[in-house]
Structure formats: C-alpha cells, structure tokens
mmCIF file of C-alpha atoms in Angstrom:
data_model
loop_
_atom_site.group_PDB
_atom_site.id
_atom_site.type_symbol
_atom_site.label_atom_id
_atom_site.label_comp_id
_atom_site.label_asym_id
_atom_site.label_seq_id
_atom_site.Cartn_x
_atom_site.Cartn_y
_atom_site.Cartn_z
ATOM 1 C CA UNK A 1 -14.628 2.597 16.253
ATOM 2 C CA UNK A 2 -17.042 0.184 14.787
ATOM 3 C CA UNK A 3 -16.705 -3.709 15.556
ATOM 4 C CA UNK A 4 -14.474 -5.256 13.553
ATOM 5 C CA UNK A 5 -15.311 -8.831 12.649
ATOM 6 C CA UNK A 6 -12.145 -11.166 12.090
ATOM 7 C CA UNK A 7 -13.679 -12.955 8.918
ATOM 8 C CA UNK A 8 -11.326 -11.624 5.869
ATOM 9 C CA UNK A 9 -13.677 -10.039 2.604
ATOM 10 C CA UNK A 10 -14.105 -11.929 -0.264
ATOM 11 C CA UNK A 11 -12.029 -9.660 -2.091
ATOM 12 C CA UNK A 12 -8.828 -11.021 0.428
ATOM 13 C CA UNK A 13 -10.006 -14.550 0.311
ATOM 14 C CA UNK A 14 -9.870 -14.729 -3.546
ATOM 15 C CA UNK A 15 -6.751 -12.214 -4.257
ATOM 16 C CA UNK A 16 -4.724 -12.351 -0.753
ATOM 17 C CA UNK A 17 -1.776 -10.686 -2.324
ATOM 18 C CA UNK A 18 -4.427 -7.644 -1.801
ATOM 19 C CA UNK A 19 -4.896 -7.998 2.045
ATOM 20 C CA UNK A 20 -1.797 -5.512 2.375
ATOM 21 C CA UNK A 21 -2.553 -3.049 -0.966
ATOM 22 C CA UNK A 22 -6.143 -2.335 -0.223
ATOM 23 C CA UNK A 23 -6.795 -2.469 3.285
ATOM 24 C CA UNK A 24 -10.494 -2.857 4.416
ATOM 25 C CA UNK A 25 -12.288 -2.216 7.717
ATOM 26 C CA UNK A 26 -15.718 -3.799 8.536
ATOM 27 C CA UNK A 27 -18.591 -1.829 9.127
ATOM 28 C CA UNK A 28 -21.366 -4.235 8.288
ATOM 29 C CA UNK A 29 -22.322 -7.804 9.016
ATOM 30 C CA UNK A 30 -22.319 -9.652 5.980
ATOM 31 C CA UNK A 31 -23.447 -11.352 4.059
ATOM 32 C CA UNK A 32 -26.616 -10.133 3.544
ATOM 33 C CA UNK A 33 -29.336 -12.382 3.429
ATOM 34 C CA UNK A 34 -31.158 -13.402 0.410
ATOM 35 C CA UNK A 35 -34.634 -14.723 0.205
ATOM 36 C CA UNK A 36 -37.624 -15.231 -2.446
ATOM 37 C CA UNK A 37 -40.429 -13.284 -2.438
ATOM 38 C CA UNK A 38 -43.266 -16.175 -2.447
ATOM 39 C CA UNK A 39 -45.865 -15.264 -4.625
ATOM 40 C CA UNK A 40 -44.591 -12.487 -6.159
ATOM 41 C CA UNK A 41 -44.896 -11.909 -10.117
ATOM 42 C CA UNK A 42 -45.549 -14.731 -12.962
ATOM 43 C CA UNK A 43 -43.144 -17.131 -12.799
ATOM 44 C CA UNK A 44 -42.594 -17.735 -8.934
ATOM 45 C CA UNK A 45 -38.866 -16.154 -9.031
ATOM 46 C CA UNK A 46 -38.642 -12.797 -8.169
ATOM 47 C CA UNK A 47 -35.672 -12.649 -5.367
ATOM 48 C CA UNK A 48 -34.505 -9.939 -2.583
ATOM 49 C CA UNK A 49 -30.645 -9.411 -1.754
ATOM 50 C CA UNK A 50 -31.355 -7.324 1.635
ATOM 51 C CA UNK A 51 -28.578 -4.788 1.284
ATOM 52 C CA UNK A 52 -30.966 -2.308 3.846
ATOM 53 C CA UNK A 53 -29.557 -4.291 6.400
ATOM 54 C CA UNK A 54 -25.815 -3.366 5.927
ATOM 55 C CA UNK A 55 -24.212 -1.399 8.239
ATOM 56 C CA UNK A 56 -23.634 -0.680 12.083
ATOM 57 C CA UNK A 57 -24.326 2.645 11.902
ATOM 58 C CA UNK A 58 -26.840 5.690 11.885
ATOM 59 C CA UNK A 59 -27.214 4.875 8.196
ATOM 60 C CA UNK A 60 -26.907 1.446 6.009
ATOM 61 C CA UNK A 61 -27.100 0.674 2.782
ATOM 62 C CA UNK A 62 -24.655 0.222 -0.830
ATOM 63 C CA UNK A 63 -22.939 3.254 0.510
ATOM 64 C CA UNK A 64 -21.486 1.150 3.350
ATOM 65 C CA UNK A 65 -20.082 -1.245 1.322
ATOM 66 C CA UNK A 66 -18.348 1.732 -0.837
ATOM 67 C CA UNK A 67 -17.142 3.273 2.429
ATOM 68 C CA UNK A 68 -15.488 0.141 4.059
ATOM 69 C CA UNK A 69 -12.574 0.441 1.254
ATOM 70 C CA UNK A 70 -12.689 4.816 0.782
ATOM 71 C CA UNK A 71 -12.124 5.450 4.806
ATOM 72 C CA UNK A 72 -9.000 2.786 4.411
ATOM 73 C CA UNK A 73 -7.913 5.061 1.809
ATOM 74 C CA UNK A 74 -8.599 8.176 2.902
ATOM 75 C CA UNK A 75 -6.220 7.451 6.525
ATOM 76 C CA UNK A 76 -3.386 5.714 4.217
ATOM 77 C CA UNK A 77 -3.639 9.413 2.715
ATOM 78 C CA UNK A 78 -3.545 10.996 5.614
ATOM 79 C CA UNK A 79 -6.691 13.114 4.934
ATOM 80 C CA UNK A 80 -8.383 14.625 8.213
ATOM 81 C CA UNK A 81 -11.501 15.486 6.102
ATOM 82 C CA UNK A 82 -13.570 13.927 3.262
ATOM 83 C CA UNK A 83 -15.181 16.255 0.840
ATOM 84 C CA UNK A 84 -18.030 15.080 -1.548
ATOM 85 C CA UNK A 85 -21.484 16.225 -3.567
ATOM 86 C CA UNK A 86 -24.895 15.026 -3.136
ATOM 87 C CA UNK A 87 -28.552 16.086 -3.502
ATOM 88 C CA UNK A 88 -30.840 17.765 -0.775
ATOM 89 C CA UNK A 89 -31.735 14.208 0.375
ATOM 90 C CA UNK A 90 -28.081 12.456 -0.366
ATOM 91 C CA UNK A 91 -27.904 9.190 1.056
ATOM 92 C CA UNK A 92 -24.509 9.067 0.468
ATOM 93 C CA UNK A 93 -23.226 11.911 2.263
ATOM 94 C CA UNK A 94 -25.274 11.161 5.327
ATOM 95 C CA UNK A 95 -23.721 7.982 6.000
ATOM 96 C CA UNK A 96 -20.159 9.162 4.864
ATOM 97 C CA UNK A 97 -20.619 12.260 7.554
ATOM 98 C CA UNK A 98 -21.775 9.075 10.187
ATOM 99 C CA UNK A 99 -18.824 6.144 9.492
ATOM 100 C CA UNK A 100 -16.075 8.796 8.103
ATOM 101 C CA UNK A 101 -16.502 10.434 12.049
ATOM 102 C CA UNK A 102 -15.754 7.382 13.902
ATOM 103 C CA UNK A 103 -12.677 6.581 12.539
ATOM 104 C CA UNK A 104 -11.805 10.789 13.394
ATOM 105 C CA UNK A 105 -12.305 12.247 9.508
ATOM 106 C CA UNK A 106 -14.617 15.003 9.262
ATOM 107 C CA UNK A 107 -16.596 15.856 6.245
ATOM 108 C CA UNK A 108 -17.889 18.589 3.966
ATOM 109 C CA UNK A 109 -21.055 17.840 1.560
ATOM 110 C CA UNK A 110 -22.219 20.432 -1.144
ATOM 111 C CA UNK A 111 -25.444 20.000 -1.727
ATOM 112 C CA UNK A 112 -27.219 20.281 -4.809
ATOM 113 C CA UNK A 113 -30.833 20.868 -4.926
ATOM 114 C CA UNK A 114 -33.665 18.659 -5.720
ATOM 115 C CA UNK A 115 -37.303 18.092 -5.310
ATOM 116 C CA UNK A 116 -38.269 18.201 -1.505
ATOM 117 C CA UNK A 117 -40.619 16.372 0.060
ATOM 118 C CA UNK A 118 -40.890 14.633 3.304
ATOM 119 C CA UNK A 119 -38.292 12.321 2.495
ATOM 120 C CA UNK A 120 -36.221 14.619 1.866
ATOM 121 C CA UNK A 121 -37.058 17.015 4.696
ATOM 122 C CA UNK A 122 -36.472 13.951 6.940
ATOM 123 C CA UNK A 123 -32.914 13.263 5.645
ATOM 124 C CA UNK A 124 -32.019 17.542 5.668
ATOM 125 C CA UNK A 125 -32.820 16.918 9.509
ATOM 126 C CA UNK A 126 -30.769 13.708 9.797
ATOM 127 C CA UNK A 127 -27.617 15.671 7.689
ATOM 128 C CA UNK A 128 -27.677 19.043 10.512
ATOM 129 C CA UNK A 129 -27.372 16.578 12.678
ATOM 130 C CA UNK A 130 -24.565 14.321 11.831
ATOM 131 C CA UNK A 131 -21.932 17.104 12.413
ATOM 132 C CA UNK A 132 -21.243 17.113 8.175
ATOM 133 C CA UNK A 133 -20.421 20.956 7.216
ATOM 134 C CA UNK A 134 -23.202 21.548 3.852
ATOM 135 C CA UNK A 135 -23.157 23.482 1.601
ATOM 136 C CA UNK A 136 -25.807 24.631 0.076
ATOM 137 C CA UNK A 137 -24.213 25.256 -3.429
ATOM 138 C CA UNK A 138 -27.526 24.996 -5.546
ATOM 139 C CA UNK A 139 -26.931 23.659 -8.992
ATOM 140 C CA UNK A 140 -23.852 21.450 -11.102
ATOM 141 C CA UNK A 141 -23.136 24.668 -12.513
ATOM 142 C CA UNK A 142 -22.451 26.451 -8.874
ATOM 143 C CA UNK A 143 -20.623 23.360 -7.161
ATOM 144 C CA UNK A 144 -18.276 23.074 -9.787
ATOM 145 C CA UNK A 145 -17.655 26.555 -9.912
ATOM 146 C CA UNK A 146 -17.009 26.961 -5.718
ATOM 147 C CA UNK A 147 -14.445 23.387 -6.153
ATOM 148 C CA UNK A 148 -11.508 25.140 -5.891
ATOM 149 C CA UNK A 149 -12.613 27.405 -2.695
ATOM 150 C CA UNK A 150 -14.576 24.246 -1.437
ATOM 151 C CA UNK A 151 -10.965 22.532 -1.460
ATOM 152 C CA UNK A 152 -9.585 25.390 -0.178
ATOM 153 C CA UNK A 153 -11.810 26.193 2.699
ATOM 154 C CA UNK A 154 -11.621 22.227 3.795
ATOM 155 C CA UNK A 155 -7.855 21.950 4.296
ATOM 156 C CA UNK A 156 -6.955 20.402 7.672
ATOM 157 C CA UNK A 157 -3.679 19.882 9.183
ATOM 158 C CA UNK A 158 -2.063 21.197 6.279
ATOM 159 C CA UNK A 159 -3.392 18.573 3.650
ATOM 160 C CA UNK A 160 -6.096 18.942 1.170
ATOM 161 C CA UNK A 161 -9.708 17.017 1.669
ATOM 162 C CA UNK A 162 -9.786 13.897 0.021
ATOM 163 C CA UNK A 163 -12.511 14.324 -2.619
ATOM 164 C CA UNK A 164 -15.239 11.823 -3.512
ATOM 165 C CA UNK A 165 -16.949 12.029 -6.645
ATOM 166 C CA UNK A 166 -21.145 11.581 -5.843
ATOM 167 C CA UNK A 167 -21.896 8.664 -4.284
ATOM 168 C CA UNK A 168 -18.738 7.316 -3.606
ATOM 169 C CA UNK A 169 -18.645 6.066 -7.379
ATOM 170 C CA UNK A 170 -14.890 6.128 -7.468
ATOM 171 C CA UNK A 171 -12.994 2.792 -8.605
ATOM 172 C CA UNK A 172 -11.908 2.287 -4.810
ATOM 173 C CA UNK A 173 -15.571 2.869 -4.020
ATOM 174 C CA UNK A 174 -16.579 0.300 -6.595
ATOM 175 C CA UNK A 175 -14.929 -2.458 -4.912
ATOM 176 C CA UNK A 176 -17.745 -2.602 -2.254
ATOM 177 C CA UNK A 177 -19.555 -4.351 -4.956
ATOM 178 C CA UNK A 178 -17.213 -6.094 -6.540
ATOM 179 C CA UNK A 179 -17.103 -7.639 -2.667
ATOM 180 C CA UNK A 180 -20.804 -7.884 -2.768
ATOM 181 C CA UNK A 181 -20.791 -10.098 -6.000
ATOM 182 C CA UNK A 182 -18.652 -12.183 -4.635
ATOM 183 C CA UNK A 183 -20.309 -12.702 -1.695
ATOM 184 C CA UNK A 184 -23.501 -13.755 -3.688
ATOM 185 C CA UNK A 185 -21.459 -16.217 -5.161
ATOM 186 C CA UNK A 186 -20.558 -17.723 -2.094
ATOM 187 C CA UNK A 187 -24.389 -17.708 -1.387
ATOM 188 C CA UNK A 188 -25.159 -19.945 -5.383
ATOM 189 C CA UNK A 189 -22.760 -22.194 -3.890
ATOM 190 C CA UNK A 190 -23.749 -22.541 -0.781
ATOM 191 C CA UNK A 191 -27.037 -23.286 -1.758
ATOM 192 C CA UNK A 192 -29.167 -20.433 -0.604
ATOM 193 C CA UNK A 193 -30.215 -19.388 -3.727
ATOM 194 C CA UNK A 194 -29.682 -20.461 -7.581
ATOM 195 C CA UNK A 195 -27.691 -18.753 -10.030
ATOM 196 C CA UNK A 196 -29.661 -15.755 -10.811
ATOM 197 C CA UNK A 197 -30.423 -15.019 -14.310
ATOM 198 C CA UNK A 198 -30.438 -11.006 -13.520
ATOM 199 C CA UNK A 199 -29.682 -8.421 -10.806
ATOM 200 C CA UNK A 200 -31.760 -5.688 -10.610
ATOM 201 C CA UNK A 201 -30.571 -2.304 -8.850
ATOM 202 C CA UNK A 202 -30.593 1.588 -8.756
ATOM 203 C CA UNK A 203 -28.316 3.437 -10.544
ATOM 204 C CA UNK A 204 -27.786 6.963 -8.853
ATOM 205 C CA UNK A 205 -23.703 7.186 -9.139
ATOM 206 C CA UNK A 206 -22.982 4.080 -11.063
ATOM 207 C CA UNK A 207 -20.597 2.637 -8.371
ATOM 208 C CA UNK A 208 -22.905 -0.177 -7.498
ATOM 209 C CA UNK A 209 -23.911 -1.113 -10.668
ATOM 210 C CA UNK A 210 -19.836 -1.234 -12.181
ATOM 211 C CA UNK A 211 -18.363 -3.182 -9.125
ATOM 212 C CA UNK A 212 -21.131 -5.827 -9.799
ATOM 213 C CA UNK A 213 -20.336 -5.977 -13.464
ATOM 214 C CA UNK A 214 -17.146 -6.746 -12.407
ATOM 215 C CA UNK A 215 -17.508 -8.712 -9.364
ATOM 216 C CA UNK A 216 -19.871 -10.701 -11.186
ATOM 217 C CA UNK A 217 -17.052 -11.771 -13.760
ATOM 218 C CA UNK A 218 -14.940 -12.675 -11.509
ATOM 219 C CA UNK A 219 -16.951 -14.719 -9.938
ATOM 220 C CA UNK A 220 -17.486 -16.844 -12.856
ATOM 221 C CA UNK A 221 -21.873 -16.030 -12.799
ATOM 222 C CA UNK A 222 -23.018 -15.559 -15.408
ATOM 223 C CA UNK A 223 -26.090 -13.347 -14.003
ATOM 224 C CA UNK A 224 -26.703 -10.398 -16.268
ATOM 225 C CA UNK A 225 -27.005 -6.857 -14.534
ATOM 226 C CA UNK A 226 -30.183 -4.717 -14.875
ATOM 227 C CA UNK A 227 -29.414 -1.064 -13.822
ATOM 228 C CA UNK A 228 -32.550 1.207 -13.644
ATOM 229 C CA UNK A 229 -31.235 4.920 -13.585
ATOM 230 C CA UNK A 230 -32.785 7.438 -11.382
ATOM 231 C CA UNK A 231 -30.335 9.802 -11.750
ATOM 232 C CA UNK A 232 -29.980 12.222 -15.085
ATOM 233 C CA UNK A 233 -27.764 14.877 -13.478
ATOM 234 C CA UNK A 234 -24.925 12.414 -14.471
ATOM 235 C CA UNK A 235 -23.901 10.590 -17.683
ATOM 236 C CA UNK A 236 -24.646 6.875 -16.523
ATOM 237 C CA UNK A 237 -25.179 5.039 -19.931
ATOM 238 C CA UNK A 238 -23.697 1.785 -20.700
ATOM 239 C CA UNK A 239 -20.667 3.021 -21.718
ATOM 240 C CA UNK A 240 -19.793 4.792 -18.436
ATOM 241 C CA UNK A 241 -20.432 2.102 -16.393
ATOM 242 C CA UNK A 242 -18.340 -0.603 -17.962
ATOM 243 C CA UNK A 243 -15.761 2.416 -18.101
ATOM 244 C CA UNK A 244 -15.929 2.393 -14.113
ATOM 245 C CA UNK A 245 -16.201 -1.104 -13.866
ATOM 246 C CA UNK A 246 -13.012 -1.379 -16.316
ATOM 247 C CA UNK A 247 -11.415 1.367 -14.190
ATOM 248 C CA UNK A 248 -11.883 -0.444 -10.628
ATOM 249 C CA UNK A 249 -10.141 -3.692 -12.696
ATOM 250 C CA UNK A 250 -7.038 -1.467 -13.270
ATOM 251 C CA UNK A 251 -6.846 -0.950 -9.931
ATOM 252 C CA UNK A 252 -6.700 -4.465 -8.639
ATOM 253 C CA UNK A 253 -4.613 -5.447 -11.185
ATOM 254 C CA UNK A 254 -2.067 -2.398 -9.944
ATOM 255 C CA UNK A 255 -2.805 -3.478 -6.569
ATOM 256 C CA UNK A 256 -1.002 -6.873 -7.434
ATOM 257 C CA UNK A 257 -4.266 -9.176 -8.066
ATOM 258 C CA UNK A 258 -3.620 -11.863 -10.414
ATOM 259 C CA UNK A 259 -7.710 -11.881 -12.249
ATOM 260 C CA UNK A 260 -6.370 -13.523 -15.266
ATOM 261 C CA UNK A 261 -8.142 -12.981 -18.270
ATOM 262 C CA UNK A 262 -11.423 -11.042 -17.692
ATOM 263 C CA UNK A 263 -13.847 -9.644 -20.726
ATOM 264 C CA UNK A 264 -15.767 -6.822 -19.260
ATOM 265 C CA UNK A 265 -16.901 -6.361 -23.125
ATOM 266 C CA UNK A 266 -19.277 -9.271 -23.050
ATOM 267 C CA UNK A 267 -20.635 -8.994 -19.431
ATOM 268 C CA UNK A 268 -24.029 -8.929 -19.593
ATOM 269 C CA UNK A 269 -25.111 -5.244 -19.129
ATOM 270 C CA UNK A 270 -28.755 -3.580 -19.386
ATOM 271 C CA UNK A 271 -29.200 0.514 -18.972
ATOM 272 C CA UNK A 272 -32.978 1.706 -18.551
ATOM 273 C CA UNK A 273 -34.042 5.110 -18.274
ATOM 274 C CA UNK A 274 -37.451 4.196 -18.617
ATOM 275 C CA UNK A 275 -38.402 4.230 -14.820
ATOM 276 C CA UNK A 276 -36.365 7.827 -14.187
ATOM 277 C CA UNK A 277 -39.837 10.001 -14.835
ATOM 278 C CA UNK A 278 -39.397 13.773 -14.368
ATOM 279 C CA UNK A 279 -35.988 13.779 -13.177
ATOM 280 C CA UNK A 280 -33.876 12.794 -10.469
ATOM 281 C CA UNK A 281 -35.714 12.975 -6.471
ATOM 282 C CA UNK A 282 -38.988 12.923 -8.582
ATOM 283 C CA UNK A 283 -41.457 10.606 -7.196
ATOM 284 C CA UNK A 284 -43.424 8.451 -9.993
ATOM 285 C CA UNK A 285 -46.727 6.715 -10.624
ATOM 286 C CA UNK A 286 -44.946 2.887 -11.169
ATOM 287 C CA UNK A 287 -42.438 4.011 -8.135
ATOM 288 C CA UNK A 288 -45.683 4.627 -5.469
ATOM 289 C CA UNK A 289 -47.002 1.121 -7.187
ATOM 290 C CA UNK A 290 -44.043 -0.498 -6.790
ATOM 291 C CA UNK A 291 -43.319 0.974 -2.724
ATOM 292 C CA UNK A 292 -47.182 -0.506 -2.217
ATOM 293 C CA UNK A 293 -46.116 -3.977 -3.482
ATOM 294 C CA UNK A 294 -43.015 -3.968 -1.512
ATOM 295 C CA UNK A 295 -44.383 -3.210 1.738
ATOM 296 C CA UNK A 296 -46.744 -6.553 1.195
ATOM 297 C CA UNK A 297 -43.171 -8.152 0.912
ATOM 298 C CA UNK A 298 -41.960 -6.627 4.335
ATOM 299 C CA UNK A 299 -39.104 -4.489 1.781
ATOM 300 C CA UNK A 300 -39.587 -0.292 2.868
ATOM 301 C CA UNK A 301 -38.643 1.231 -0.394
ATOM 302 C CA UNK A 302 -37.816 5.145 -0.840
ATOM 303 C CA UNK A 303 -39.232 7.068 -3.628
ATOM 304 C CA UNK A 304 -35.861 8.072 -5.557
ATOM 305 C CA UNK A 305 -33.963 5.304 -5.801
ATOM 306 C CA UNK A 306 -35.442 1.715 -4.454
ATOM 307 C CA UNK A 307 -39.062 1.930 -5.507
ATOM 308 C CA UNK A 308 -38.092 2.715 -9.182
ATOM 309 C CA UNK A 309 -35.621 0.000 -9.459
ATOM 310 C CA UNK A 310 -38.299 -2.549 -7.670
ATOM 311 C CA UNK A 311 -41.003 -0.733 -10.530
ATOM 312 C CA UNK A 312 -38.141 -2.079 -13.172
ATOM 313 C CA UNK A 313 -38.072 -5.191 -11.871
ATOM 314 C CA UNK A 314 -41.626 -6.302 -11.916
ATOM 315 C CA UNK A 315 -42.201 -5.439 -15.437
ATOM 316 C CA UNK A 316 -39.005 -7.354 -16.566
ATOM 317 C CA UNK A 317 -40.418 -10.401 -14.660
ATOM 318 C CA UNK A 318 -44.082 -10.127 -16.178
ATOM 319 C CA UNK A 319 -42.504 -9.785 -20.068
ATOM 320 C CA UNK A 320 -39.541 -12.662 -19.531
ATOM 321 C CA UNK A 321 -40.374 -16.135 -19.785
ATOM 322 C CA UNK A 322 -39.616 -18.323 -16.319
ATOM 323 C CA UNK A 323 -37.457 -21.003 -16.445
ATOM 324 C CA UNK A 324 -34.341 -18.990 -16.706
ATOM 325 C CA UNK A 325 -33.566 -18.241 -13.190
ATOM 326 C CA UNK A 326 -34.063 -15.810 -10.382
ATOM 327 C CA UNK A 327 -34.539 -12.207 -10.914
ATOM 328 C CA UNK A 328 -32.996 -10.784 -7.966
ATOM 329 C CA UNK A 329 -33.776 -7.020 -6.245
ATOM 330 C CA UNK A 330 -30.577 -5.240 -4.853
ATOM 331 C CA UNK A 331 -32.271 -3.448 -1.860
ATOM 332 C CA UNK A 332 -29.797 -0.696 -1.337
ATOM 333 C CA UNK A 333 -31.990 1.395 0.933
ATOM 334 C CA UNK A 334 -30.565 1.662 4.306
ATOM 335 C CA UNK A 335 -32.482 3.607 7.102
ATOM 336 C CA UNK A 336 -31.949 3.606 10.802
ATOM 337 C CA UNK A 337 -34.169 4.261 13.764
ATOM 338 C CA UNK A 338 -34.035 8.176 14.749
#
C-alpha cells in the first residue's frame, strides 16, 4: 500500500461533511510545485504547475490525481477488477494497472490503436509488464462491440468490473482536479505565485480540464481555462466539458457539500483544436518545437499530449498583451525511471 500522508485534501478541508461520502487515499505528494519559466515568451509570465511529479508510483501524472478518488470507489463497490479503454500508448491505463494493484484490484485495458512510434513502443513494453490483461480490440467500432463479453469475461468474485470511461474522465475521476484547483489556490494565497490569468492543459479525456473548471469556481479565481485537444476520437467541445464539469458538481452536491451558488455558465472556458494536427498519437511540427523549448526549461514533454498543449501555450502568450497575469502550463506528463 502506498504511504499515506495524514494532511486531509483540499476537497475535505473546504467541504468536511465529504470526508465520510467520498473517501480519498493519497498516492502523491502534493502540492505540486509551481515556478516561472524566466525568460520564456514576451511578456516575462509564462508559468509551470509540475503535475509530472505526482505520484509514488511506476507512473505519475493527472491520472494520479483521478485515481486517488476512483480506487476509493471502486473498494466501497466491492469491485476486484477495474476495466477501462485506452490507446496503444494509454497513459491512463498504465498507471491504473500500477496504483489499482496495490490496493489488490486487478485490471483489464482494451486497447485501441494508434500511431506507433517509440513512445509508444516504450509504453506497450511498460503495459506487458504491469500485470494489466489488454486487449487488443483495434478500433471504437470493435471495443464497443466486445463491451458486453469484455464485462463478461472480467467478472471476479461474482461481481462485475467496475468500468472507467477513457482516461478516468468520470465525474468521480474529475474531482482529482477539482482538488488540484484548489490546491493552486492555496498556492495565490500563499504567495507562490499570482492569480493566473489562464491555465493551459491537454485535453485527451476531458477529466482534467472539467474538474478545473469547476475547482476553479469554487475557489473563487477567476483564472480562465485553456484546453488544447489532442484527442478527436472523442467529442470534447465546450459543451462536453462544462457538461462533465456540471456533472462532477451534482455529485458533491449529492455527496452532502454545501457549494452554494456556483455558475459553471460563465466560467471562463477556451476549446482549441488547432494544435491536434493529423489526429490523435500524431506527432506535429509546433509539438517537436514546442518539446525543444521545453527541454531548455528542464520540462520533458511527450509528443501526444504535453508538447501540443506547451505549442498552445506559447502562441497564446506571444498574441496576448502582458499585464494580465500568469499564463500557467499544466504539466500532466508523468514518467518514471524503468
């Protein structure tokens, strides 16, 4: 079992009436740090949040946050296995297969295909061997056409797998960055770093992008989110985000949180496609650009997610005016040694 700090999330701090409705186990030391990149981009305020270093594990990254409220859920279920989809090179289902073990869950990934290169090859290897059972189901089409013999084949103990949509982008999943806003607020008022003007991150499931929304509203900033999509095997448009992000405020409110009044409407919310390129897993141009900056800055970024995002994020600061606050990179990228 992974260390368990004794410092209570955000989420309990602010709402303790949800301490006993949505339990949480800690699987990362938080929070993360934040720093500015020193002269990087026109204006002198171009920020990192360092999600990469997240997690205890074989794996870090956003997914870690998602998974310290799922695996709570999936034992108050009594689920023995977790079941979820992913590409060749899935992130996600790599460190689900790695945290979900240690707390004795097992998991089954279908795996859909996508462009392979050695990042991808690298992460196949890592997958075989983190004891997850994949499938190799091809194509949307074929994985939602096995479900129902996926389901089937996973039972355990007599109880169905708990499913996870991709990425962990379920409302419970959400709340890992719901926590994550509100641990950036912490950070404005600490004094580590100003009120940002914008948040900049990856959108591959949405998860990430809805719990800041969210979190972010809560947390009375007024910081506007940027989410770069990099994924267009999934409807992730403005509308389906704030409909996740309004989903995962349903749940807290059924959970017992008092949030008062909160307008999800008017939380400031930007969609781009305009760094996705080909298609998902495809490598681009600005992407390679963007990984060569970043490793000036000390920040490894990977091809289909972080380096597009960080591509998104430099042009916004070179056509926006300064003055207005920091424009902060969510670095949700999360590799461990081999």
């Amino acid at each position: 079992m992974p260390d368990v700090t004794t410092a209570p999330p955000y989420l309990h701090q602010r709402f303790p009436e949800l301490a006993e409705s949505l339990p949480h186990v800690r699987l990362g030391a938080s929070p993360t740090p934040v720093r500015k990149l020193d002269g990087l981009g026109s204006h002198g305020r171009i920020w990192l949040k360092d999600d990469s270093r997240f997690g205890s594990g074989g794996w870090g990254g956003n997914k870690v946050r998602k998974l310290e409220w799922i695996i709570p859920d999936v034992l108050a279920h009594k689920s023995k296995r977790i079941i979820t989809v992913g590409g060749l090179g899935t992130n996600w289902g790599l460190a689900t297969a790695l945290y979900a073990k240690q707390f004795g869950i097992d998991t089954a990934l279908a795996l859909i295909d996508q462009p392979v290169d050695d990042h991808v090859r690298a992460q196949l290897a890592r997958l075989q061997r983190s004891g997850a059972v994949l499938h190799f189901t091809r194509s949307k089409v074929r994985t939602f056409a096995c479900a129902p013999w996926l389901m089937i084949r996973h039972m355990k103990g007599g109880r169905m797998p708990y499913y996870l949509p991709p990425g962990g982008s379920s409302p419970i999943g959400a709340l890992g960055y719901v926590e994550a806003a509100l641990e950036l607020a912490a950070q404005v008022q600490a004094g580590e770093i100003p009120e940002p003007a914008h948040i900049v991150a990856p959108v591959g499931s949405g998860g990430t992008v809805a719990g800041l929304l969210l979190g972010l509203r809560l947390a009375g900033l007024r910081t506007g989110v940027v989410a770069v999509v990099v994924n267009d095997t999934l409807p992730l448009g403005d509308r389906e985000i704030r409909d996740l992000a309004g989903r995962t405020e349903s749940l807290l409110r059924q959970r017992g949180a008092d949030l008062g009044d909160v307008d999800l409407r008017s939380a400031g919310l930007t969609v781009t496609r305009e760094y996705l390129g080909p298609g998902y897993g495809y490598a681009t141009a600005e992407g390679r650009a963007a990984q060569r900056v970043g490793s000036e800055f000390g920040i490894p970024l990977d091809p289909v997610y972080t380096a597009k995002a960080f591509a998104g994020l430099l042009e916004i600061d070179a056509h926006t005016r300064g003055g207005d606050g920091p424009i902060v990179m969510l670095d949700t990228f999360g590799p461990r040694p081999d």
